[in-house]
RNA sequence: GCGCCCGUAGCUCAGUUGGAUAGAGCAUCUGCCUUCUAAGCAGGUUGUCGCGCGUUCGAUUCGCGCCGGGCGCACCA
């Protein structure tokens, strides 16, 4: 292999190193020229994908009439990082927020609205009031069958298009939309589409009829479900479950015995719509791992329903684990309630503000507020993306804001230090990047080599749908930069050429840090 | 019961698809601020990669079997 290999243009002599290893040494001149080209703005160490793919990403998916809570940050944060990564690499992305705006909960909500709505409370805090309606009526339904019947009949009226119920339902959606807009604008998350469950209503009946006609679904106990077709061994068959040693049917229900539809039905109609509308190569669902069984059934059902279409698209469930409190149980407030996303972000900003004020009391308050906003939000997002997504992680304010170790503030700090160098450098307007980058010190070389890996890392994130790879890359980059920073004076470098070269290295590092963090949905600050 | 996920340093976690001496942060110990932000850096200490068998030149990574934890298993989504 060595005899046939010709990489002399980019590498020094290639050496055999033990059993099955070849050692390649990148030519210093190639490294320097790659950096010089980047300094001239010709690239930033990554390339556009060829050919680009079309990818639908389904994430966040909050419910109408409920507060967005801590359970939504993983789907929202991971999904947003993925859409940003794919876009950066030149793929065509359609991000779609599949909002829970339809379903059985509206029976209870409508009943609550009619029986116990507190208008002034609704105007003060719409989501709080809607939440209260649901909780009260839900409790009453558990205790009182007559009330449950009432709720069901409100739902039937809604589904039948009753004008009054439709109007109330629309108002609830409007009120919820205000909340969603507020949260997403704080998070800086944008969607191309927000086609909620209700959007697919017109097709649900057809979906079920078609499945019945093709013999994929059948009736059972008054409901309609998709059952095993026996094509797989029982262990691998998503439509079978073992109970006490017997393999029994575990169907995907598509119509309830009362005639209502299930979420599998909506999801089937959704896949069909997305294929017809955007012809994607891939549809990615960023949803809690606990729903993996649902997605297995959904994908298997779709493959049986539309075999030709199914061959053209890759359906992927990007699952993730739970967020735990430091007691190892699901993360809750001290009083045992779910943590609301808005409150979580408020607290992150407050904690960051305290720290910024301690470290940098001399900055004006407005600037400290803005720094705290970026740092606090970044800390929460980063802590959420950093762990391998399928494992649960323990939520810790101290850890994410500790600002040492693998955290967003550490990365933002590295960026701020670079910007500080440029403020002190007092470069003339229209400063040109150096003609040559000259790398000598081991810290310079290590930093330069690591910059080259940015593109490979982005591609790994896109291929495996794991944004945590980018977190680890950036953490290493910041680490290599600070080593360089400690050991290699920039402004007081021994000669002008070294100074120019090191300035270029600093600038490229800042650009990659900024681009990388932005790709994770995190901003940077010039000073902190 | 069956399926899925997890088990890596005292703690919290990485480990880019089977590669070389398994890495970070916290904790702990030792140095470094009249010099570009010390929210930092340099270095020391810390491991039966849950256990066993197998496949392989080579296994934390793949297969099988155990042990321990979490989650899911028909009309909620």
Coordinates of C-alpha atoms (C1' of nucleotides) in Angstrom, one line a residue, chain B:
Chain B
rG1 C1' -42.9 -11.9 31.4
rC2 C1' -41.1 -9.7 26.8
rG3 C1' -38.7 -5.6 24.2
rC4 C1' -35.7 -1.0 24.1
rC5 C1' -31.8 2.0 26.4
rC6 C1' -28.0 2.4 30.0
rG7 C1' -23.7 0.4 33.4
rU8 C1' -16.4 3.7 31.9
rA9 C1' -11.8 7.3 37.8
rG10 C1' -14.6 9.0 44.6
rC11 C1' -18.7 12.3 41.7
rU12 C1' -20.9 14.0 36.7
rC13 C1' -19.9 12.4 31.9
rA14 C1' -17.1 11.9 26.7
rG15 C1' -15.1 8.1 23.8
rU16 C1' -16.7 10.3 15.8
rU17 C1' -18.9 3.0 14.4
rG18 C1' -13.1 -2.7 15.7
rG19 C1' -7.2 0.2 16.5
rA20 C1' -1.8 2.1 19.3
rU21 C1' -0.4 3.8 26.5
rA22 C1' -9.2 4.6 27.6
rG23 C1' -10.0 10.8 28.1
rA24 C1' -12.4 15.6 30.2
rG25 C1' -14.6 18.5 34.2
rC26 C1' -15.5 18.4 39.6
rA27 C1' -12.9 16.9 44.0
rU28 C1' -7.7 16.7 45.9
rC29 C1' -2.1 18.1 45.8
rU30 C1' 1.9 21.6 43.6
rG31 C1' 3.3 25.8 40.8
rC32 C1' 1.9 30.5 37.7
rC33 C1' -1.4 37.4 37.9
rU34 C1' 3.6 45.1 37.9
rU35 C1' 3.2 41.3 30.8
rC36 C1' -3.0 40.3 25.3
rU37 C1' -9.5 39.0 30.6
rA38 C1' -6.7 34.0 36.5
rA39 C1' -14.4 32.8 34.4
rG40 C1' -7.5 31.0 32.9
rC41 C1' -2.8 27.9 32.3
rA42 C1' 1.1 24.0 33.5
rG43 C1' 1.8 19.6 36.2
rG44 C1' 0.9 15.3 40.1
rU45 C1' -2.8 11.4 41.9
rU46 C1' -7.1 8.4 40.4
rG47 C1' -9.6 2.7 36.2
rU48 C1' -10.9 -5.6 37.2
rC49 C1' -14.4 0.1 30.9
rG50 C1' -20.8 -4.3 35.5
rC51 C1' -19.4 -10.0 35.2
rG52 C1' -18.4 -14.3 32.1
rC53 C1' -17.7 -16.8 27.4
rG54 C1' -17.0 -16.1 22.2
rU55 C1' -15.5 -13.7 17.1
rU56 C1' -10.7 -11.1 15.7
rC57 C1' -3.9 -9.9 14.6
rG58 C1' -6.5 -6.5 18.0
rA59 C1' -12.9 -5.6 21.8
rU60 C1' -15.0 -0.1 26.1
rU61 C1' -16.9 -0.8 20.9
rC62 C1' -19.5 -6.7 17.6
rG63 C1' -22.3 -11.7 19.3
rC64 C1' -24.4 -14.8 23.2
rG65 C1' -25.5 -15.6 28.5
rC66 C1' -25.9 -13.5 33.3
rC67 C1' -26.1 -9.3 37.3
rG68 C1' -27.8 -4.2 38.3
rG69 C1' -30.7 0.4 36.9
rG70 C1' -34.3 3.2 33.8
rC71 C1' -38.3 3.2 30.3
rG72 C1' -42.2 1.0 27.3
rC73 C1' -45.9 -2.8 26.4
rA74 C1' -54.7 -1.7 22.9
rC75 C1' -58.3 2.6 22.1
rC76 C1' -53.5 9.6 25.8
rA77 C1' -49.9 11.8 22.7

